[in-house]
Coordinates of C-alpha atoms and ligand atoms in Angstrom, one line a residue:
X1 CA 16.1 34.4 -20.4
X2 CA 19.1 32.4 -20.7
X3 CA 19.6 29.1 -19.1
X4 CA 21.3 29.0 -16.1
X5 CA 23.8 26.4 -17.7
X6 CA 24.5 28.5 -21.1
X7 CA 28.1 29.8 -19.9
X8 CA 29.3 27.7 -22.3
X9 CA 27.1 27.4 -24.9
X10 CA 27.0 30.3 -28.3
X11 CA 23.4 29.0 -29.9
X12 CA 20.4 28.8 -28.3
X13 CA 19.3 25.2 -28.0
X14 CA 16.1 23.8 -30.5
X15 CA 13.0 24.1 -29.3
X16 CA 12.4 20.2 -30.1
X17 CA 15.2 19.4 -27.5
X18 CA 14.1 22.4 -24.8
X19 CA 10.6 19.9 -24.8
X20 CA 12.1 16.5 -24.8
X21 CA 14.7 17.3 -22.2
X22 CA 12.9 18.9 -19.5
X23 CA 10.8 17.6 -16.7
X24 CA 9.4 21.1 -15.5
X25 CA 6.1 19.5 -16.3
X26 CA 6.3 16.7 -14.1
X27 CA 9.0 17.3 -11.4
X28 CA 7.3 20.4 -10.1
X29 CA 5.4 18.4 -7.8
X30 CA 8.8 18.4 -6.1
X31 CA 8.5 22.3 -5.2
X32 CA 8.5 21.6 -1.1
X33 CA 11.0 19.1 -1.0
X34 CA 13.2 21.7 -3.3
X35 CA 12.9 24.6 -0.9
X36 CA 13.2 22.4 1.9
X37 CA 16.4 21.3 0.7
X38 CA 17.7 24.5 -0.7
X39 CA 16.7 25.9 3.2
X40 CA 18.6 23.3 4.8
X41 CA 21.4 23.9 2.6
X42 CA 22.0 27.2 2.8
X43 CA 21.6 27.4 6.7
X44 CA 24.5 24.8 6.5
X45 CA 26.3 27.4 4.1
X46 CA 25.7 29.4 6.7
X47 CA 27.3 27.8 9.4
X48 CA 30.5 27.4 7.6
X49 CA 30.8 31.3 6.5
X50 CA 30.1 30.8 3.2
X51 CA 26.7 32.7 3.5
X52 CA 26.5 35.8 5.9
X53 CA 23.7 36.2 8.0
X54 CA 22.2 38.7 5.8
X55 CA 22.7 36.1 2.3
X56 CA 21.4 33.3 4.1
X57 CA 18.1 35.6 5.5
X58 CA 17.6 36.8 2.1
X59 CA 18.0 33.4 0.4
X60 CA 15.1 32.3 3.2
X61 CA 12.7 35.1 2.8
X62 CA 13.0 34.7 -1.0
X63 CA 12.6 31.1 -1.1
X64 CA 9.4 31.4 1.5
X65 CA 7.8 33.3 -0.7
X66 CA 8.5 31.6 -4.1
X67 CA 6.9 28.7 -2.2
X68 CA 4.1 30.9 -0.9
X69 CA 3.4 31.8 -4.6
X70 CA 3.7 28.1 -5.7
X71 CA 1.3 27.0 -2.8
X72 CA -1.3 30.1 -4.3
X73 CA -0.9 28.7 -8.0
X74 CA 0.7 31.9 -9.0
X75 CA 4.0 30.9 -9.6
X76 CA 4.9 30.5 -13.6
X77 CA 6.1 27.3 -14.5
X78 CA 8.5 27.5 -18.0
X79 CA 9.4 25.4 -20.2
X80 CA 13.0 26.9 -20.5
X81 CA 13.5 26.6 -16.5
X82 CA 13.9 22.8 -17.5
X83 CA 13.7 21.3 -13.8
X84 CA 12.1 22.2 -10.4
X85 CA 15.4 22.6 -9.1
X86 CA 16.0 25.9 -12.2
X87 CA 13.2 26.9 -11.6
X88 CA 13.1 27.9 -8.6
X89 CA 17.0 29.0 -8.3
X90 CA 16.2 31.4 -11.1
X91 CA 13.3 32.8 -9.8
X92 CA 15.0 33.2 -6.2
X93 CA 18.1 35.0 -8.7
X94 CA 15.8 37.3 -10.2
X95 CA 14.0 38.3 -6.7
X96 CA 16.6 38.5 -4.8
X97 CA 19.7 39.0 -6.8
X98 CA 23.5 38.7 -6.1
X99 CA 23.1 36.4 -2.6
X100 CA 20.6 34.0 -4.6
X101 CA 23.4 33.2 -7.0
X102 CA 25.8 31.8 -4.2
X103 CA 23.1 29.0 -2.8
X104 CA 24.4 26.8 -5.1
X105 CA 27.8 26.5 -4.1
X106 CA 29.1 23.3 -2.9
X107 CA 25.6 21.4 -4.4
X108 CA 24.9 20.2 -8.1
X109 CA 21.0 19.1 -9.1
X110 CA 22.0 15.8 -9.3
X111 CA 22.3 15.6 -5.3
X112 CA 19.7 18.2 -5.4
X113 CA 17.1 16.0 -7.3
X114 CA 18.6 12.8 -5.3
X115 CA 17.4 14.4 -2.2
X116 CA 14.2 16.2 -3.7
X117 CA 12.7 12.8 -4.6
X118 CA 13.9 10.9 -1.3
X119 CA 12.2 13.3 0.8
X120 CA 9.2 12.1 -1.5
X121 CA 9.4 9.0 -1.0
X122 CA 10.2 8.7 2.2
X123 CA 6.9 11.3 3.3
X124 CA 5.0 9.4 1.1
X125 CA 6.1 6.1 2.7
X126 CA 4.6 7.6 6.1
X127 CA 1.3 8.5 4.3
X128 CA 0.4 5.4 2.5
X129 CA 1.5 3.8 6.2
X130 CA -1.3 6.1 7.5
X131 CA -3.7 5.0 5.5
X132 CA -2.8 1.1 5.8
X133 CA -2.9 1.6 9.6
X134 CA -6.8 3.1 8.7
X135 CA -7.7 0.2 6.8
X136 CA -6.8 -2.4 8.9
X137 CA -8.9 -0.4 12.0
X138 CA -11.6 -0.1 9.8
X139 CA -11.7 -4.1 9.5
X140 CA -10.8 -5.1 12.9
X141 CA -13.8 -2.8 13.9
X142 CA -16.2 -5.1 11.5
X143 CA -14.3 -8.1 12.6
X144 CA -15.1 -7.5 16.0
X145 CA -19.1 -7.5 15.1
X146 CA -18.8 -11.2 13.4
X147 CA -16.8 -13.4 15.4
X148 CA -19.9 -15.6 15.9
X149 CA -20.4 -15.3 12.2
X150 CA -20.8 -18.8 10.0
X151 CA -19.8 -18.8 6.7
X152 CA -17.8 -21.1 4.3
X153 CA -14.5 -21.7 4.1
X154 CA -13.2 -22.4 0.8
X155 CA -10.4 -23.9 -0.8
X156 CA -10.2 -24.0 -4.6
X157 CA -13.0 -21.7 -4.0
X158 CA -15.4 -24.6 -2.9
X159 CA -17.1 -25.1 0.3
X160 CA -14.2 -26.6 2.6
X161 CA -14.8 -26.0 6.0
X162 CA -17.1 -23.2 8.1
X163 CA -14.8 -20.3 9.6
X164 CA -16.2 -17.1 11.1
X165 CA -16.0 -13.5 9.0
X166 CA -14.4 -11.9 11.3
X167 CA -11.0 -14.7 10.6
X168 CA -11.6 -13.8 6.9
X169 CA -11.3 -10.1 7.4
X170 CA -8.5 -10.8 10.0
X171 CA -6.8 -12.5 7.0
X172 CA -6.5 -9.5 5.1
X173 CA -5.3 -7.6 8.0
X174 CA -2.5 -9.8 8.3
X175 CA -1.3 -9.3 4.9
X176 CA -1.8 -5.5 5.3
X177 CA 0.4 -5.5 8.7
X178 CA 3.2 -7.1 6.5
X179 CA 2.6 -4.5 3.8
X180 CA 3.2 -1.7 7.0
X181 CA 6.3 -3.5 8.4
X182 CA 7.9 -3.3 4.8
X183 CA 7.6 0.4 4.2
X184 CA 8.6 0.3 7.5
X185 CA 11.8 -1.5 6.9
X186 CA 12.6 0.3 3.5
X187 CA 12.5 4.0 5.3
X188 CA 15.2 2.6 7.9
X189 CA 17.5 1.3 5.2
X190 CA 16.6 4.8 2.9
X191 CA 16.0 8.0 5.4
X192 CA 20.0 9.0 4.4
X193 CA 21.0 12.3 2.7
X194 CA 22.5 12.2 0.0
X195 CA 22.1 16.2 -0.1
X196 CA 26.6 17.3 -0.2
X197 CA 27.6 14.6 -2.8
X198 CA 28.0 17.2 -5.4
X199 CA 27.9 16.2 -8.8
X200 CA 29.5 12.8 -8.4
X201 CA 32.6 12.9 -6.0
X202 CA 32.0 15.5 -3.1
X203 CA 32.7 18.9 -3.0
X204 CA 35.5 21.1 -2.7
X205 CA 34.2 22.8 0.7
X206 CA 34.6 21.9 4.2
X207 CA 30.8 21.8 4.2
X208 CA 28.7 19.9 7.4
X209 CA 26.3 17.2 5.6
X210 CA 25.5 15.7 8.8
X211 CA 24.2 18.8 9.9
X212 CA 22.0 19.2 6.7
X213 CA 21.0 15.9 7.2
X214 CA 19.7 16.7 11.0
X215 CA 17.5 19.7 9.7
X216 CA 15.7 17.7 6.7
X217 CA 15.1 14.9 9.2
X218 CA 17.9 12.2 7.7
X219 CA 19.1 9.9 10.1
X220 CA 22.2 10.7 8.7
X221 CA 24.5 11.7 5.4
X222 CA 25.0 8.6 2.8
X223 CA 28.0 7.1 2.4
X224 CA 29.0 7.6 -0.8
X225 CA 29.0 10.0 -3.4
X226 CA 28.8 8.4 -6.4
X227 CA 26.4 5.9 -5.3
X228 CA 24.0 8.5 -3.7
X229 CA 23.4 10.7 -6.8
X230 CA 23.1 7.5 -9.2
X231 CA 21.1 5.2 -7.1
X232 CA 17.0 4.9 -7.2
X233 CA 16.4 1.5 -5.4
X234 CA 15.1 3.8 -2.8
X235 CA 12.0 4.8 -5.0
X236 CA 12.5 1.1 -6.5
X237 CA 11.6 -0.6 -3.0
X238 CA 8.5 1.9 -2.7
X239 CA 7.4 0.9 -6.1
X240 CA 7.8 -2.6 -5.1
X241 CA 5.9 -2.2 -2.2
X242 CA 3.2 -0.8 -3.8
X243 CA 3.3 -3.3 -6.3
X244 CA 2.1 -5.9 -3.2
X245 CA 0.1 -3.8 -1.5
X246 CA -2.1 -3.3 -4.7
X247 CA -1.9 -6.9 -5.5
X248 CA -3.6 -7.7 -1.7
X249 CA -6.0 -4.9 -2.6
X250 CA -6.9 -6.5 -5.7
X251 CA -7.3 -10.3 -4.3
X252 CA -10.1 -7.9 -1.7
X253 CA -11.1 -6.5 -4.4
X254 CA -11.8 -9.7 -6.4
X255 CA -13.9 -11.3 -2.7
X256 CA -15.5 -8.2 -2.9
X257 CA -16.9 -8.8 -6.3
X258 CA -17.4 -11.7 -5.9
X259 CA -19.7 -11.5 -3.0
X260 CA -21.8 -8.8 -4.4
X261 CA -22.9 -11.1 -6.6
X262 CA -26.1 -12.5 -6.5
X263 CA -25.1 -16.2 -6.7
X264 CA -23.0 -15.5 -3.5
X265 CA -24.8 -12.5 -2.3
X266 CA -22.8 -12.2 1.5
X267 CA -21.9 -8.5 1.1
X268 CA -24.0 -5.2 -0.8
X269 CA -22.4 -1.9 -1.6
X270 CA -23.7 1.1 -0.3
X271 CA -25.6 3.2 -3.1
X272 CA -22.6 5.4 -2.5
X273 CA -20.1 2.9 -4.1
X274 CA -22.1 1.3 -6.7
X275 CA -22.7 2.3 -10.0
X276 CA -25.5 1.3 -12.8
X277 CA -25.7 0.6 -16.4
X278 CA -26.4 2.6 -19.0
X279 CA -29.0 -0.2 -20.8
X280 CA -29.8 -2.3 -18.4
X281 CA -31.9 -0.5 -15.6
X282 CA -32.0 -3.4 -13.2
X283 CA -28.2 -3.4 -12.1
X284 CA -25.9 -2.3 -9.5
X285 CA -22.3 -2.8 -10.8
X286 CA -19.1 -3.0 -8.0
X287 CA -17.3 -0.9 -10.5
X288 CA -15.1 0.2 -7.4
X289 CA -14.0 -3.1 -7.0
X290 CA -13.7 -3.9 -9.9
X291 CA -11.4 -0.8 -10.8
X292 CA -9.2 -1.7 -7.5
X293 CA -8.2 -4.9 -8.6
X294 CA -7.4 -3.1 -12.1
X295 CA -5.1 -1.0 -10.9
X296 CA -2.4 -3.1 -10.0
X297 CA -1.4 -3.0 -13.5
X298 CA -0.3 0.3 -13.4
X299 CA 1.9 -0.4 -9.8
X300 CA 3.7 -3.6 -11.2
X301 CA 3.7 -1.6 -14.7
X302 CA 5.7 1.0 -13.0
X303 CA 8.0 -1.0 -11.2
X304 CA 9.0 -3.0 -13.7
X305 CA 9.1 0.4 -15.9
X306 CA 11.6 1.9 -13.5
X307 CA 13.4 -1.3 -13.0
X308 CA 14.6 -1.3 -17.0
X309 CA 15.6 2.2 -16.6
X310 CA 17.8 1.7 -14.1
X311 CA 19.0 -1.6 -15.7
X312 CA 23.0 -1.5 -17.6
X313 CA 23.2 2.5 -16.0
X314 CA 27.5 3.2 -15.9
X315 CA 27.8 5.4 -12.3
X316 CA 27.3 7.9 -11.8
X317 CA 24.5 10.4 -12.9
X318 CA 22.4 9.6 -15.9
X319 CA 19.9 11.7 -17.5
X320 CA 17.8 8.5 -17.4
X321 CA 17.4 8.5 -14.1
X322 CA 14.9 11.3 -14.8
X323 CA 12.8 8.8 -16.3
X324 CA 11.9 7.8 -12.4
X325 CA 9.6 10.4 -11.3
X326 CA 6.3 9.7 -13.2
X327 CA 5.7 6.2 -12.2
X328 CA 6.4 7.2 -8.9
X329 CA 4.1 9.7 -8.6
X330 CA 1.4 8.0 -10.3
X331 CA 2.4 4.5 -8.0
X332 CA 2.1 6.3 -4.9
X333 CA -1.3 8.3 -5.9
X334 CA -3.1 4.9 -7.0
X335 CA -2.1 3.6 -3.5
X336 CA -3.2 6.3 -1.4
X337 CA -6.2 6.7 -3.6
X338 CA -7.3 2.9 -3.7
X339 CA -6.2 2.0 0.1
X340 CA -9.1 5.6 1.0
X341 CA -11.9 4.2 -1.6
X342 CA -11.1 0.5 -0.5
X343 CA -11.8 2.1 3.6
X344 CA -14.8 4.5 3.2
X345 CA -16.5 1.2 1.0
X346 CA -15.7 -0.8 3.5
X347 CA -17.3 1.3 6.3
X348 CA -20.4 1.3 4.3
X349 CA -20.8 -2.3 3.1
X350 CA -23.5 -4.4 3.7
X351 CA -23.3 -7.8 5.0
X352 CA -25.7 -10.4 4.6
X353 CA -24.8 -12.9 8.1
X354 CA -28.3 -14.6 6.9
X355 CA -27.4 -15.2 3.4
X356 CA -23.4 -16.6 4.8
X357 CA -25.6 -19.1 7.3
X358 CA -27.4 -20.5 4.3
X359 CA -24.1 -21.3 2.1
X360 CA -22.9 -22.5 5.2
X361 CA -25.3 -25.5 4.9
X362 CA -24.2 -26.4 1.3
X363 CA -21.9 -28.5 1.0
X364 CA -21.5 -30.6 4.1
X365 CA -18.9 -28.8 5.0
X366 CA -18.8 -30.3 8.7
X367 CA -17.6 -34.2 6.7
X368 CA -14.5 -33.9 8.2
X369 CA -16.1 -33.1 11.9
X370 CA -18.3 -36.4 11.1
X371 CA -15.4 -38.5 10.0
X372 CA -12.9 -37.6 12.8
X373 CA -16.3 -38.1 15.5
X374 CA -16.0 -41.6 14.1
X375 CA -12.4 -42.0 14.8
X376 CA -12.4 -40.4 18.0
X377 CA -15.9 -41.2 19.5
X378 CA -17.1 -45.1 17.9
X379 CA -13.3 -45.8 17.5
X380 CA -13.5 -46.6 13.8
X381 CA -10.5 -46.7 11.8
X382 CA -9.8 -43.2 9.7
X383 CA -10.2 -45.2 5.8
X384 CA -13.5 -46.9 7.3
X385 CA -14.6 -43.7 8.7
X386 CA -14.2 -41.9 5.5
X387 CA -15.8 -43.7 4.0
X388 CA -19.2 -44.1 6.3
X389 CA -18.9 -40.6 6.1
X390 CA -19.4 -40.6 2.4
X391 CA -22.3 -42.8 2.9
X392 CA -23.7 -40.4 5.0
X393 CA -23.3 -37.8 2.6
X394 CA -25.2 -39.9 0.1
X395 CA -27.8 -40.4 2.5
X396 CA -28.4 -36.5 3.0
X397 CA -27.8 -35.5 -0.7
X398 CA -30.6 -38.3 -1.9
X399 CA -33.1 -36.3 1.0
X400 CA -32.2 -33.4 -0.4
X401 CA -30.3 -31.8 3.0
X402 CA -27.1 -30.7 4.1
X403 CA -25.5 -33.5 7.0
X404 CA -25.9 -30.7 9.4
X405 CA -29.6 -31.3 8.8
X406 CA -30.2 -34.8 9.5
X407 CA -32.0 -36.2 12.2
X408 CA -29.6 -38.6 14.8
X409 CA -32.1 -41.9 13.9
X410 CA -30.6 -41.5 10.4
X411 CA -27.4 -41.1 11.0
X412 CA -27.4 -44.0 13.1
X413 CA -28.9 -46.2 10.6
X414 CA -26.2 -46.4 8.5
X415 CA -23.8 -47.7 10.7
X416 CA -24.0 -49.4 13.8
X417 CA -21.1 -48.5 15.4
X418 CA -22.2 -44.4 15.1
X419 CA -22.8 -43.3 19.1
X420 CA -25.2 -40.9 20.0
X421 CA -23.7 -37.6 20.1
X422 CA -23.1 -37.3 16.6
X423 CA -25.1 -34.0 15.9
X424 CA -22.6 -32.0 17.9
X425 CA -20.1 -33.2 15.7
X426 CA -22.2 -32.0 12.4
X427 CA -22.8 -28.8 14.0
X428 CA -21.5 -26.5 12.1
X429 CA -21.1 -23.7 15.1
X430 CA -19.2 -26.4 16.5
X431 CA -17.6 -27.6 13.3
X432 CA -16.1 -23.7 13.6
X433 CA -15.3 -23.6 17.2
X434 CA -13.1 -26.9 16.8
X435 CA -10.3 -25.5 15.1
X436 CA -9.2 -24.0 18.6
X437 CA -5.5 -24.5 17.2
X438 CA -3.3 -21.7 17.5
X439 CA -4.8 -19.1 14.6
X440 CA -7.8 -21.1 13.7
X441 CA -11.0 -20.0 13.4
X442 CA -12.6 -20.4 16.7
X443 CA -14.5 -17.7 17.5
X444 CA -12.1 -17.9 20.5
X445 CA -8.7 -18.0 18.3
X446 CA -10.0 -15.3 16.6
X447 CA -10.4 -12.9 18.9
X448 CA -6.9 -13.5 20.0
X449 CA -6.3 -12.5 16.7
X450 CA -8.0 -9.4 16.9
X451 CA -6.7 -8.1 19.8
X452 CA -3.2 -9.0 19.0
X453 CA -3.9 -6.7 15.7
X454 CA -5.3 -4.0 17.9
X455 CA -3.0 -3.9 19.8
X456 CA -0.4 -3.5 17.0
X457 CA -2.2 -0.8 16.0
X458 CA -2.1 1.7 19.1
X459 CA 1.6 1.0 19.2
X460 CA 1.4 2.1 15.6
X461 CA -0.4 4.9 16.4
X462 CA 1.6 6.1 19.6
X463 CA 5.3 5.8 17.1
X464 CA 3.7 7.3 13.6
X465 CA 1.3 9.6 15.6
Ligands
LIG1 N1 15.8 17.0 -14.0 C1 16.9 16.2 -13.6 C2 16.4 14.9 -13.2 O1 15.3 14.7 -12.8 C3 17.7 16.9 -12.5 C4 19.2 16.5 -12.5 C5 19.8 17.0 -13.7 N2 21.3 16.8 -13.7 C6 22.0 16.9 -14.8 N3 23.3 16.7 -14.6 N4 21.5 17.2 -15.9 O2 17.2 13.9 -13.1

């Protein structure tokens, strides 16, 4: 069949540039944003009596059940239809006939695919929201189990100071919030239609785009044109986006790794998430993990992929531009994929509170309680304190103990001026429950924390439903 373009055209075009050109092969996962449009369009054409009734109904019926045969796998995708957007034209021209030719009047495919891959975006904004907003639930509802759990702190990823799990987990969440609130903040500056801005410079029709923009769920048209049919920072902020929320999955990803391990050994994968080795019998490998923190290659590969695309484009439409869809896709599919993987694992993990409470004691990772007792309790100046500490520390480390295991008599005998008391100090519950500050790690803090996320969450869940 000729091509819907060929008016012009007396030789049919090589078969080498048919395959390089077209994006049939890629940019049919656009199908229900294309009818969408194409629905909202003509209804418009509609309104304005350019379409009769009887055109627009037949435009509808026939694009229903293209999409109907799309949906089914039936629908023949060619090479020589070159886009989504041809492809489904001519096969609504070929079912329906004479009306089919007139829905696209007063539209081009460059404000067609403009709008096609917003709509994409923007639903798959929502969706990777979704499943953000099920992640974070998943570890306040573990976080609200280990409040009282000890474990270290770390810094340089040494012992530092004890903290509970549930403020470690809470510390992803927080980073995964902020991941939410920018999607959130991109689909306010991008849910605009660019659907009316013809090829480049309007059209020549008294058409309605803010009606059109209503029915596809726009807050409203675009400004301008030009702008809206060569512009792609709106798939350029979701790639970005992406890019950070993979980069926080992969820094989980890494703890996660890291603790499965045996020299840590806080946290075991459900059989269902591990994987073994092909020679060595004996092992269980985080390969989930593992591939999680991988792929945030891809997602900063893609943005920075689609960011040289774009780079030096002359306004308005360029073929380049095509060039955007792939990374897109496959950005959006490794989130949705990782954040699901990253929640069901999560749900089934093992934790090992014992195993935490033992590396708790290595390390003396209450010396800063002990040294700050001796300011505030034997009123000992902060240099002389630090460094009785240290002695202390000596002391314990020649026994063989943590500080938090020695006895008060010999404490006491290294300095005279230690008071009674001092095990509370060396407690390392207590150690924890100290940092009462304003999001520390007191058990107390933390649940503040908690709630505060929770209740985040339902008003989430009462907005994005
Ligand atoms: N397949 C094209 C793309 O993805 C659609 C727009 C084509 N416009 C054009 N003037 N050739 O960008």
């Amino acid at each position: 069949m000729a091509k819907l373009w060929a008016g012009r055209f007396s030789q049919d075009s090589s078969q080498l540039l048919d395959e390089f050109n077209a994006s049939i092969f890629f940019d049919q996962k656009l199908w229900r944003q294309d009818i969408q449009g194409s629905k909202a369009h003509s209804e418009m054409l509609y309104e304005i009596g350019i379409l009769s009734l009887e055109e627009k109904n037949q435009i509808h019926q026939g694009l229903d059940a293209i999409a109907q045969e799309i949906a089914e796998g039936k629908f023949k995708f060619k090479l020589s239809d070159e886009d989504i957007h041809m492809a489904i034209e001519g096969a609504l021209i070929e079912r329906i006939g004479e009306a089919g030719k007139k829905l696209h009047t007063a539209r081009s495919r460059n404000d067609q695919v403009a709008v096609d891959f917003r709509m994409f975006v923007l639903q798959s904004n929502q969706a990777v929201i979704q499943k953000l907003c099920a992640l974070i639930d998943t570890l306040l509802k573990i976080a609200s189990n280990h409040t009282d759990t000890l474990m270290p702190g770390m810094t340089h990823l040494q012992h530092a100071q004890p903290i509970n799990f549930a403020f470690h987990l809470v510390a992803w969440c927080c980073a995964f919030k902020r991941d939410v609130e920018r999607l959130q903040a991109s689909y306010q500056r991008n849910n605009f239609s660019p659907l009316g801005s013809g090829a480049l410079a309007g059209v020549p029709y008294a058409t309605n785009r803010e009606s059109v923009a209503q029915k596809l769920g726009f807050f409203s048209p675009t400004l301008n044109a030009m702008d809206s049919v060569s512009d792609r920072d709106f798939a350029l902020d979701m790639l970005y986006e992406i890019a950070m929320i993979m980069m926080h999955i992969s820094r989980v990803a890494e703890e996660l790794v890291l603790w499965s391990s045996y020299e840590f050994g806080f946290v075991s994968f459900s059989d269902e998430f591990s994987t073994g080795s092909s020679i060595m019998p004996q092992k269980k490998n985080p390969d989930v993990a593992e591939l999680l923190r991988g792929k945030s290659g891809r997602a900063y590969g893609n943005l920075i992929g689609l960011l040289t695309v774009m780079k030096g484009l002359p306004l308005a439409y360029n073929k380049d531009t095509q060039e955007d869809k792939e990374g897109v896709f496959d950005s959006i599919q490794t989130a949705l994929t990782c954040l699901e993987i990253l929640n069901a694992s999560l749900q089934d993990l093992k934790i090992h509170t014992d195993r935490m409470q033992k590396m708790v004691l290595v390390g003396h990772i209450s010396a800063t309680d002990l040294a700050d007792f001796l300011v505030k309790e034997c009123g000992i100046p902060f240099r002389e304190a630090h460094h009785i500490t240290g002695e202390v520390v000596a002391f314990a480390e020649k026994e063989g103990k943590d500080i938090s295991q020695l006895k008060e008599e010999e404490i006491l005998s290294i300095d005279h001026r230690i008071k009674r008391g001092v095990l509370k100090a060396l407690d390392l519950k207590s150690s924890m429950n100290a940092r009462d500050s304003l999001g520390g790690t007191s058990t107390h803090q933390t649940l503040h924390q908690i709630y505060t996320l929770q209740e985040w969450l339902k008003n989430m869940e009462n907005t994005h439903g």
